Amino acid sequence: MNEVDGSEHYERHSDEPPPSLLTIVLDTNPHAWSLLSPTLPLSKAIATILVFINAHLAFNYANKVAVVASHCQRAQWLYPSPAKPFISSSNNNVAANGTGDVQMENGIPEPSSIKKRIKGRAVGLGNTPAGSPAGQHPHSTITADDANKYRPFRLIEDEVMANLRTLIDSTTESDLRGTSTTMMAGALTLALAYINREIQAYEEIGGGVSGGDGSSVAGGADATEGKPGIQSRILVLSVSGDLAFQYIPIMNCIFAAQRKKIPIDICKIAGDTVFLQQASDATRGVYMHLQDPRGLLQYLMLAFLPDQTSRRHLIMPSQVNVDFRAACFCHKLVVDIGFVCSICLSIFCSPPEGAICLTCGTHLQLGNYGAKPAVVPRTKKKKRRAPAGGLGLDSVGGTPTSVGTPAPE
């Protein structure tokens, strides 16, 4: 029937590159940034990241970006912002029925969110001087009707800065005293969940069935056409050190990203972590430990801006030595040699009490571990004596001579 009515004439095949989804996990650990502030303050780092985001969006009009903050006590979205319930204009309370659905009748958005977007960009993360509006820099001259900036750039910048300001203001002293590390596992989980949702949404609108690298997945609706799908990747900007207590959830995130073919790029600004190296190596991402954090923009543009398609034609930086050590399940310590349960593969730095696995309860067969080895005395070898009537040595030249053999006459 298609040959009769000529429906193929209306089918369009686009040769444009597939869209790219970049999910940035920003480590906002206050302890780490306070140590790094003489070299790279957080405000300059945020400004550099926003320039990098604009460069990513400028490559393709269909490119997308998401930003997740890995804070000391929680992981929070910076962009896009979580959907907020509408407020009823009658009683200023959230109108919801018994099922938890938000009432949409005569609803208006929250006024505070509108003011943040209209007033201007919130630059600067320090204390604002007296007399300036909250969340607005005193020297900011950008207005809402500024036509000199690309609108998607402006919306992302305003939303990221407003949410970051809210996150920093909501951090209490008790949160800082409670821990000195960051919730990297929670941020990676949010990033993977968002990427999975975007991939499914792209497939539903006919954008192709794909994995994280944009390759077609066998068995999909458009897999026979070979139509590329959305390319997804995660970029982690880390400034914290040890993450041993998050070993299990981080490894689960690594396996999930490896299964979905989502590369995890690591930009290590400060500190050193074992598991982020393993994440980059397992997912075929890029790992770079910055020698000079002041050149952050140059590192981001040259090493982390190309997507999966561009990396096939480039020589990307790679790791020479990868630390494959693991963390024990009992004390959360990174160990070189440990004891592994044969049932659940739990790792212990020392044999658990009673030889019982702390995870699955299996009795571990340790054999003769810990027993003193049996010492066998070494037998002394007897020295062999030379025979009395054998060959001897000449006293002068030291050459062997025949002894006891009669000379012929």
Short mmCIF file of C-alpha atoms in Angstrom, two decimals:
data_model
loop_
_atom_site.label_atom_id
_atom_site.label_comp_id
_atom_site.label_asym_id
_atom_site.label_seq_id
_atom_site.Cartn_x
_atom_site.Cartn_y
_atom_site.Cartn_z
CA MET A 1 0.00 0.00 0.00
CA ASN A 2 2.91 2.32 0.66
CA GLU A 3 4.02 1.96 -2.95
CA VAL A 4 0.56 2.95 -4.19
CA ASP A 5 -0.04 6.12 -2.20
CA GLY A 6 3.61 7.15 -2.06
CA SER A 7 3.71 7.62 1.70
CA GLU A 8 7.48 7.30 1.66
CA HIS A 9 7.57 10.75 0.17
CA TYR A 10 6.53 12.20 3.53
CA GLU A 11 9.02 10.25 5.62
CA ARG A 12 11.93 12.36 6.74
CA HIS A 13 15.29 10.99 7.80
CA SER A 14 17.39 13.44 9.77
CA ASP A 15 21.16 13.28 9.54
CA GLU A 16 21.66 15.56 12.53
CA PRO A 17 23.75 14.30 15.44
CA PRO A 18 21.76 12.81 18.32
CA PRO A 19 21.13 15.03 21.34
CA SER A 20 23.42 14.76 24.32
CA LEU A 21 22.34 14.76 27.96
CA LEU A 22 25.02 15.97 30.37
CA THR A 23 24.36 15.37 34.06
CA ILE A 24 26.78 17.21 36.34
CA VAL A 25 27.31 16.06 39.92
CA LEU A 26 28.79 18.99 41.83
CA ASP A 27 30.46 18.29 45.15
CA THR A 28 29.41 21.13 47.47
CA ASN A 29 31.09 19.86 50.62
CA PRO A 30 31.65 23.00 52.75
CA HIS A 31 34.68 21.52 54.53
CA ALA A 32 36.50 20.77 51.27
CA TRP A 33 35.68 24.11 49.65
CA SER A 34 36.89 26.01 52.70
CA LEU A 35 40.30 24.37 52.31
CA LEU A 36 40.29 25.04 48.58
CA SER A 37 39.12 28.66 48.81
CA PRO A 38 42.62 30.26 48.61
CA THR A 39 43.19 28.54 45.26
CA LEU A 40 39.71 28.23 43.76
CA PRO A 41 36.73 29.78 45.57
CA LEU A 42 33.32 28.22 45.10
CA SER A 43 31.96 31.33 43.39
CA LYS A 44 34.62 31.16 40.66
CA ALA A 45 34.06 27.44 40.24
CA ILE A 46 30.31 27.98 39.77
CA ALA A 47 30.96 30.70 37.18
CA THR A 48 33.31 28.34 35.32
CA ILE A 49 30.76 25.51 35.39
CA LEU A 50 28.06 27.79 33.98
CA VAL A 51 30.33 28.72 31.07
CA PHE A 52 30.94 25.01 30.47
CA ILE A 53 27.19 24.32 30.52
CA ASN A 54 26.57 27.08 27.99
CA ALA A 55 29.22 25.60 25.70
CA HIS A 56 27.55 22.19 25.92
CA LEU A 57 24.14 23.64 25.05
CA ALA A 58 25.59 25.63 22.15
CA PHE A 59 26.78 22.50 20.35
CA ASN A 60 23.26 21.31 19.57
CA TYR A 61 19.91 22.97 20.11
CA ALA A 62 18.56 19.63 21.41
CA ASN A 63 21.26 19.13 24.04
CA LYS A 64 20.14 18.92 27.65
CA VAL A 65 21.80 19.43 31.00
CA ALA A 66 21.08 18.58 34.62
CA VAL A 67 22.96 19.59 37.77
CA VAL A 68 22.91 17.71 41.10
CA ALA A 69 24.56 18.99 44.27
CA SER A 70 26.27 16.42 46.49
CA HIS A 71 26.10 18.12 49.87
CA CYS A 72 27.27 17.06 53.32
CA GLN A 73 23.94 15.61 54.47
CA ARG A 74 21.88 15.18 51.31
CA ALA A 75 21.86 15.32 47.54
CA GLN A 76 19.72 18.05 45.99
CA TRP A 77 18.79 19.14 42.49
CA LEU A 78 20.12 22.47 41.27
CA TYR A 79 18.71 22.15 37.77
CA PRO A 80 16.01 21.32 36.90
CA SER A 81 14.27 22.29 40.10
CA PRO A 82 11.94 19.74 41.69
CA ALA A 83 8.29 20.37 40.89
CA LYS A 84 6.65 22.38 43.65
CA PRO A 85 2.95 22.05 44.53
CA PHE A 86 0.70 24.93 43.66
CA ILE A 87 -0.74 27.09 46.42
CA SER A 88 -4.43 27.77 46.64
CA SER A 89 -5.27 31.49 46.45
CA SER A 90 -8.10 31.14 48.97
CA ASN A 91 -6.32 29.92 52.10
CA ASN A 92 -2.61 29.93 51.05
CA ASN A 93 -2.40 26.25 51.87
CA VAL A 94 -1.58 23.35 49.62
CA ALA A 95 -4.91 21.95 48.50
CA ALA A 96 -4.69 18.19 48.23
CA ASN A 97 -7.24 15.49 48.52
CA GLY A 98 -6.94 12.24 50.42
CA THR A 99 -4.98 10.54 47.63
CA GLY A 100 -2.20 13.12 47.75
CA ASP A 101 -3.02 14.75 44.39
CA VAL A 102 -2.52 18.49 44.29
CA GLN A 103 -5.62 20.54 43.60
CA MET A 104 -5.09 22.58 40.41
CA GLU A 105 -8.20 24.77 40.55
CA ASN A 106 -7.46 28.50 40.84
CA GLY A 107 -3.86 27.67 41.59
CA ILE A 108 -1.01 30.10 41.19
CA PRO A 109 2.73 29.43 41.43
CA GLU A 110 4.54 30.29 44.59
CA PRO A 111 5.34 34.02 44.57
CA SER A 112 8.87 33.55 45.87
CA SER A 113 9.87 31.48 42.85
CA ILE A 114 8.58 34.14 40.48
CA LYS A 115 10.46 36.92 42.25
CA LYS A 116 13.73 35.01 42.05
CA ARG A 117 13.44 34.73 38.28
CA ILE A 118 12.32 38.33 37.68
CA LYS A 119 14.71 40.22 39.94
CA GLY A 120 17.85 39.01 38.24
CA ARG A 121 20.73 36.62 38.46
CA ALA A 122 22.00 35.74 41.92
CA VAL A 123 25.75 35.91 41.52
CA GLY A 124 28.15 35.61 44.42
CA LEU A 125 27.81 33.10 47.21
CA GLY A 126 29.09 35.18 50.09
CA ASN A 127 27.26 37.56 52.36
CA THR A 128 25.33 40.27 50.54
CA PRO A 129 25.96 43.83 51.69
CA ALA A 130 23.33 45.76 53.55
CA GLY A 131 20.75 47.46 51.40
CA SER A 132 20.88 44.91 48.57
CA PRO A 133 18.01 42.50 47.95
CA ALA A 134 18.41 39.00 49.31
CA GLY A 135 19.92 36.62 46.76
CA GLN A 136 20.93 39.47 44.39
CA HIS A 137 24.36 40.91 43.87
CA PRO A 138 24.53 44.70 44.45
CA HIS A 139 26.44 45.24 41.19
CA SER A 140 24.12 43.08 39.05
CA THR A 141 22.64 45.14 36.22
CA ILE A 142 20.91 42.29 34.41
CA THR A 143 17.16 42.74 34.09
CA ALA A 144 14.41 40.34 33.17
CA ASP A 145 13.98 41.80 29.67
CA ASP A 146 17.69 41.67 28.78
CA ALA A 147 17.81 40.65 25.11
CA ASN A 148 21.60 40.32 24.89
CA LYS A 149 21.74 36.85 26.44
CA TYR A 150 20.46 33.60 25.00
CA ARG A 151 17.32 32.78 26.97
CA PRO A 152 18.13 29.09 27.77
CA PHE A 153 21.49 30.21 29.16
CA ARG A 154 19.81 32.79 31.36
CA LEU A 155 17.16 30.44 32.71
CA ILE A 156 19.67 27.78 33.66
CA GLU A 157 22.00 30.26 35.35
CA ASP A 158 19.22 31.83 37.40
CA GLU A 159 17.84 28.49 38.51
CA VAL A 160 21.22 27.00 39.42
CA MET A 161 22.25 30.07 41.42
CA ALA A 162 18.92 30.35 43.24
CA ASN A 163 18.86 26.68 44.23
CA LEU A 164 22.51 26.77 45.30
CA ARG A 165 21.85 29.81 47.47
CA THR A 166 18.91 27.99 49.07
CA LEU A 167 21.03 24.92 49.70
CA ILE A 168 23.83 26.87 51.36
CA ASP A 169 21.46 28.94 53.48
CA SER A 170 19.67 25.81 54.70
CA THR A 171 22.91 24.20 55.90
CA THR A 172 23.14 24.39 59.69
CA GLU A 173 26.07 24.06 62.06
CA SER A 174 24.82 20.67 63.20
CA ASP A 175 25.00 19.44 59.60
CA LEU A 176 28.61 20.54 59.38
CA ARG A 177 29.53 18.94 62.69
CA GLY A 178 27.79 15.70 61.81
CA THR A 179 30.01 14.74 58.88
CA SER A 180 32.94 16.05 56.87
CA THR A 181 32.28 14.13 53.67
CA THR A 182 29.71 14.32 50.88
CA MET A 183 26.72 12.24 49.76
CA MET A 184 28.19 11.16 46.45
CA ALA A 185 26.24 7.90 46.27
CA GLY A 186 22.90 9.70 46.58
CA ALA A 187 23.86 12.22 43.89
CA LEU A 188 24.88 9.45 41.48
CA THR A 189 21.58 7.67 42.15
CA LEU A 190 19.59 10.81 41.32
CA ALA A 191 21.63 11.31 38.14
CA LEU A 192 21.07 7.74 36.94
CA ALA A 193 17.35 7.89 37.67
CA TYR A 194 17.01 11.17 35.75
CA ILE A 195 18.95 9.81 32.78
CA ASN A 196 16.79 6.69 32.68
CA ARG A 197 13.64 8.82 32.65
CA GLU A 198 14.94 11.05 29.87
CA ILE A 199 15.91 8.05 27.75
CA GLN A 200 12.44 6.56 28.09
CA ALA A 201 10.81 9.90 27.27
CA TYR A 202 12.99 10.24 24.18
CA GLU A 203 12.02 6.76 23.02
CA GLU A 204 8.31 7.45 23.46
CA ILE A 205 8.39 10.43 21.10
CA GLY A 206 10.09 8.34 18.41
CA GLY A 207 13.60 9.53 19.00
CA GLY A 208 15.15 6.07 18.79
CA VAL A 209 15.91 3.26 21.20
CA SER A 210 19.29 3.77 22.76
CA GLY A 211 21.67 3.08 25.55
CA GLY A 212 23.62 5.76 27.31
CA ASP A 213 26.14 6.02 24.46
CA GLY A 214 23.46 6.51 21.82
CA SER A 215 23.85 3.05 20.27
CA SER A 216 20.76 1.16 19.26
CA VAL A 217 19.51 -1.52 21.61
CA ALA A 218 18.51 -4.82 20.05
CA GLY A 219 14.83 -5.61 20.25
CA GLY A 220 13.61 -2.01 20.32
CA ALA A 221 10.94 -0.54 18.10
CA ASP A 222 13.41 1.49 16.02
CA ALA A 223 16.39 -0.81 16.40
CA THR A 224 16.01 -2.14 12.87
CA GLU A 225 16.35 1.36 11.42
CA GLY A 226 19.56 1.97 13.36
CA LYS A 227 18.34 5.36 14.48
CA PRO A 228 20.66 6.75 17.16
CA GLY A 229 19.17 7.72 20.49
CA ILE A 230 20.07 10.26 23.11
CA GLN A 231 23.63 10.16 24.43
CA SER A 232 23.93 10.39 28.20
CA ARG A 233 26.95 10.87 30.41
CA ILE A 234 27.74 11.92 33.97
CA LEU A 235 30.41 14.41 34.98
CA VAL A 236 31.49 14.38 38.63
CA LEU A 237 33.29 17.44 40.00
CA SER A 238 34.76 16.12 43.24
CA VAL A 239 36.65 17.95 45.97
CA SER A 240 36.19 15.49 48.86
CA GLY A 241 38.47 12.70 49.93
CA ASP A 242 37.61 9.33 51.41
CA LEU A 243 34.25 7.76 50.45
CA ALA A 244 34.83 4.34 51.99
CA PHE A 245 31.60 4.35 54.00
CA GLN A 246 29.64 4.65 50.72
CA TYR A 247 31.42 1.75 49.04
CA ILE A 248 28.36 -0.47 48.46
CA PRO A 249 25.97 2.17 47.04
CA ILE A 250 28.70 3.69 44.87
CA MET A 251 29.58 0.28 43.40
CA ASN A 252 25.88 -0.33 42.72
CA CYS A 253 25.76 2.96 40.81
CA ILE A 254 28.86 1.97 38.86
CA PHE A 255 27.32 -1.35 37.83
CA ALA A 256 24.07 0.36 36.84
CA ALA A 257 25.91 2.91 34.70
CA GLN A 258 28.00 0.15 33.14
CA ARG A 259 24.84 -1.79 32.28
CA LYS A 260 23.20 1.25 30.64
CA LYS A 261 26.47 2.24 28.87
CA ILE A 262 26.62 5.61 30.63
CA PRO A 263 30.21 6.86 31.01
CA ILE A 264 31.12 8.54 34.28
CA ASP A 265 33.72 11.28 33.86
CA ILE A 266 35.65 12.34 36.94
CA CYS A 267 37.17 15.79 37.35
CA LYS A 268 39.11 15.52 40.59
CA ILE A 269 39.72 19.07 41.76
CA ALA A 270 41.07 18.15 45.21
CA GLY A 271 41.45 15.08 47.39
CA ASP A 272 41.80 11.51 46.24
CA THR A 273 39.25 8.70 46.17
CA VAL A 274 39.68 5.09 45.14
CA PHE A 275 36.14 4.37 44.02
CA LEU A 276 35.81 7.28 41.62
CA GLN A 277 38.83 5.94 39.74
CA GLN A 278 37.10 2.59 39.48
CA ALA A 279 33.89 4.28 38.31
CA SER A 280 35.68 6.02 35.46
CA ASP A 281 37.59 2.90 34.45
CA ALA A 282 34.58 0.55 34.55
CA THR A 283 32.32 2.85 32.52
CA ARG A 284 35.04 3.97 30.06
CA GLY A 285 34.92 7.55 31.20
CA VAL A 286 37.60 10.21 31.54
CA TYR A 287 39.48 10.66 34.82
CA MET A 288 41.63 13.72 35.44
CA HIS A 289 43.24 14.91 38.64
CA LEU A 290 43.82 18.63 38.21
CA GLN A 291 47.35 19.77 38.87
CA ASP A 292 46.28 23.42 39.04
CA PRO A 293 42.61 24.00 39.98
CA ARG A 294 42.81 27.57 38.71
CA GLY A 295 42.72 26.22 35.16
CA LEU A 296 39.38 24.47 35.70
CA LEU A 297 37.74 25.99 32.61
CA GLN A 298 40.54 24.80 30.35
CA TYR A 299 40.31 21.27 31.72
CA LEU A 300 36.54 21.19 31.26
CA MET A 301 36.62 22.52 27.70
CA LEU A 302 39.39 20.28 26.41
CA ALA A 303 38.81 17.01 28.26
CA PHE A 304 35.13 16.84 29.23
CA LEU A 305 33.23 18.78 26.56
CA PRO A 306 33.32 16.17 23.73
CA ASP A 307 30.47 13.67 23.81
CA GLN A 308 30.65 9.96 22.98
CA THR A 309 30.47 10.52 19.23
CA SER A 310 33.28 13.05 19.21
CA ARG A 311 35.48 10.94 21.47
CA ARG A 312 35.71 8.25 18.83
CA HIS A 313 37.81 10.62 16.72
CA LEU A 314 39.90 12.06 19.56
CA ILE A 315 42.65 10.79 21.81
CA MET A 316 41.17 11.28 25.25
CA PRO A 317 43.23 11.35 28.46
CA SER A 318 43.36 7.99 30.20
CA GLN A 319 44.52 6.56 33.50
CA VAL A 320 47.83 4.79 33.71
CA ASN A 321 47.39 3.23 37.15
CA VAL A 322 43.96 2.45 38.61
CA ASP A 323 43.57 1.65 42.29
CA PHE A 324 41.31 -1.41 42.47
CA ARG A 325 41.29 -1.76 46.24
CA ALA A 326 38.00 -2.35 48.03
CA ALA A 327 36.53 -1.30 51.37
CA CYS A 328 35.75 -3.85 54.05
CA PHE A 329 32.14 -4.28 55.16
CA CYS A 330 32.98 -4.38 58.86
CA HIS A 331 35.04 -1.23 59.49
CA LYS A 332 34.68 0.61 56.13
CA LEU A 333 38.43 0.63 55.58
CA VAL A 334 40.22 0.40 52.24
CA VAL A 335 42.20 -2.84 52.35
CA ASP A 336 44.78 -4.48 50.12
CA ILE A 337 44.21 -8.04 51.37
CA GLY A 338 40.94 -9.17 52.87
CA PHE A 339 38.63 -12.12 53.48
CA VAL A 340 35.77 -12.66 51.02
CA CYS A 341 32.60 -14.58 51.78
CA SER A 342 32.03 -17.21 49.08
CA ILE A 343 28.23 -16.76 49.23
CA CYS A 344 27.55 -13.01 49.24
CA LEU A 345 31.07 -11.79 48.34
CA SER A 346 31.29 -9.56 51.41
CA ILE A 347 34.78 -8.31 52.19
CA PHE A 348 36.27 -8.24 55.69
CA CYS A 349 39.59 -6.84 56.82
CA SER A 350 39.90 -9.60 59.45
CA PRO A 351 37.99 -12.85 60.14
CA PRO A 352 34.68 -11.97 61.82
CA GLU A 353 33.94 -13.19 65.30
CA GLY A 354 32.89 -16.82 65.33
CA ALA A 355 33.71 -17.14 61.61
CA ILE A 356 30.16 -15.99 60.76
CA CYS A 357 29.56 -13.66 57.80
CA LEU A 358 28.08 -10.39 59.02
CA THR A 359 25.99 -10.01 55.86
CA CYS A 360 24.42 -13.37 55.09
CA GLY A 361 25.23 -15.34 58.27
CA THR A 362 27.13 -18.09 56.47
CA HIS A 363 29.72 -20.02 58.45
CA LEU A 364 33.11 -19.25 56.93
CA GLN A 365 35.57 -22.07 56.44
CA LEU A 366 38.85 -20.56 57.53
CA GLY A 367 40.76 -23.85 57.69
CA ASN A 368 43.95 -23.61 59.75
CA TYR A 369 44.13 -19.80 59.51
CA GLY A 370 45.89 -18.36 62.55
CA ALA A 371 47.53 -21.62 63.64
CA LYS A 372 51.28 -21.75 64.05
CA PRO A 373 52.97 -23.59 61.20
CA ALA A 374 54.72 -26.85 62.02
CA VAL A 375 58.50 -26.36 62.00
CA VAL A 376 60.42 -29.37 60.64
CA PRO A 377 64.11 -29.51 61.62
CA ARG A 378 66.44 -29.34 58.70
CA THR A 379 68.62 -32.40 58.13
CA LYS A 380 72.34 -31.77 57.80
CA LYS A 381 73.99 -33.10 54.70
CA LYS A 382 77.15 -35.18 55.20
CA LYS A 383 80.27 -34.13 53.33
CA ARG A 384 81.59 -36.67 50.87
CA ARG A 385 85.24 -37.69 51.28
CA ALA A 386 87.55 -38.27 48.31
CA PRO A 387 88.57 -41.92 47.73
CA ALA A 388 92.10 -42.88 48.83
CA GLY A 389 93.24 -44.47 45.55
CA GLY A 390 91.61 -42.03 43.17
CA LEU A 391 92.95 -39.24 41.09
CA GLY A 392 95.08 -36.66 42.84
CA LEU A 393 96.50 -33.27 42.07
CA ASP A 394 100.06 -32.49 41.23
CA SER A 395 101.73 -30.42 43.92
CA VAL A 396 103.45 -28.19 41.41
CA GLY A 397 101.21 -27.59 38.43
CA GLY A 398 97.94 -28.63 40.04
CA THR A 399 97.04 -30.93 37.11
CA PRO A 400 95.70 -34.41 37.66
CA THR A 401 98.26 -37.22 37.28
CA SER A 402 97.88 -40.95 37.10
CA VAL A 403 98.77 -42.69 40.30
CA GLY A 404 99.46 -46.41 40.59
CA THR A 405 99.54 -47.12 36.83
CA PRO A 406 102.78 -48.81 35.64
CA ALA A 407 104.56 -47.15 32.69
CA PRO A 408 105.12 -49.32 29.58
CA GLU A 409 108.76 -50.57 29.09
#
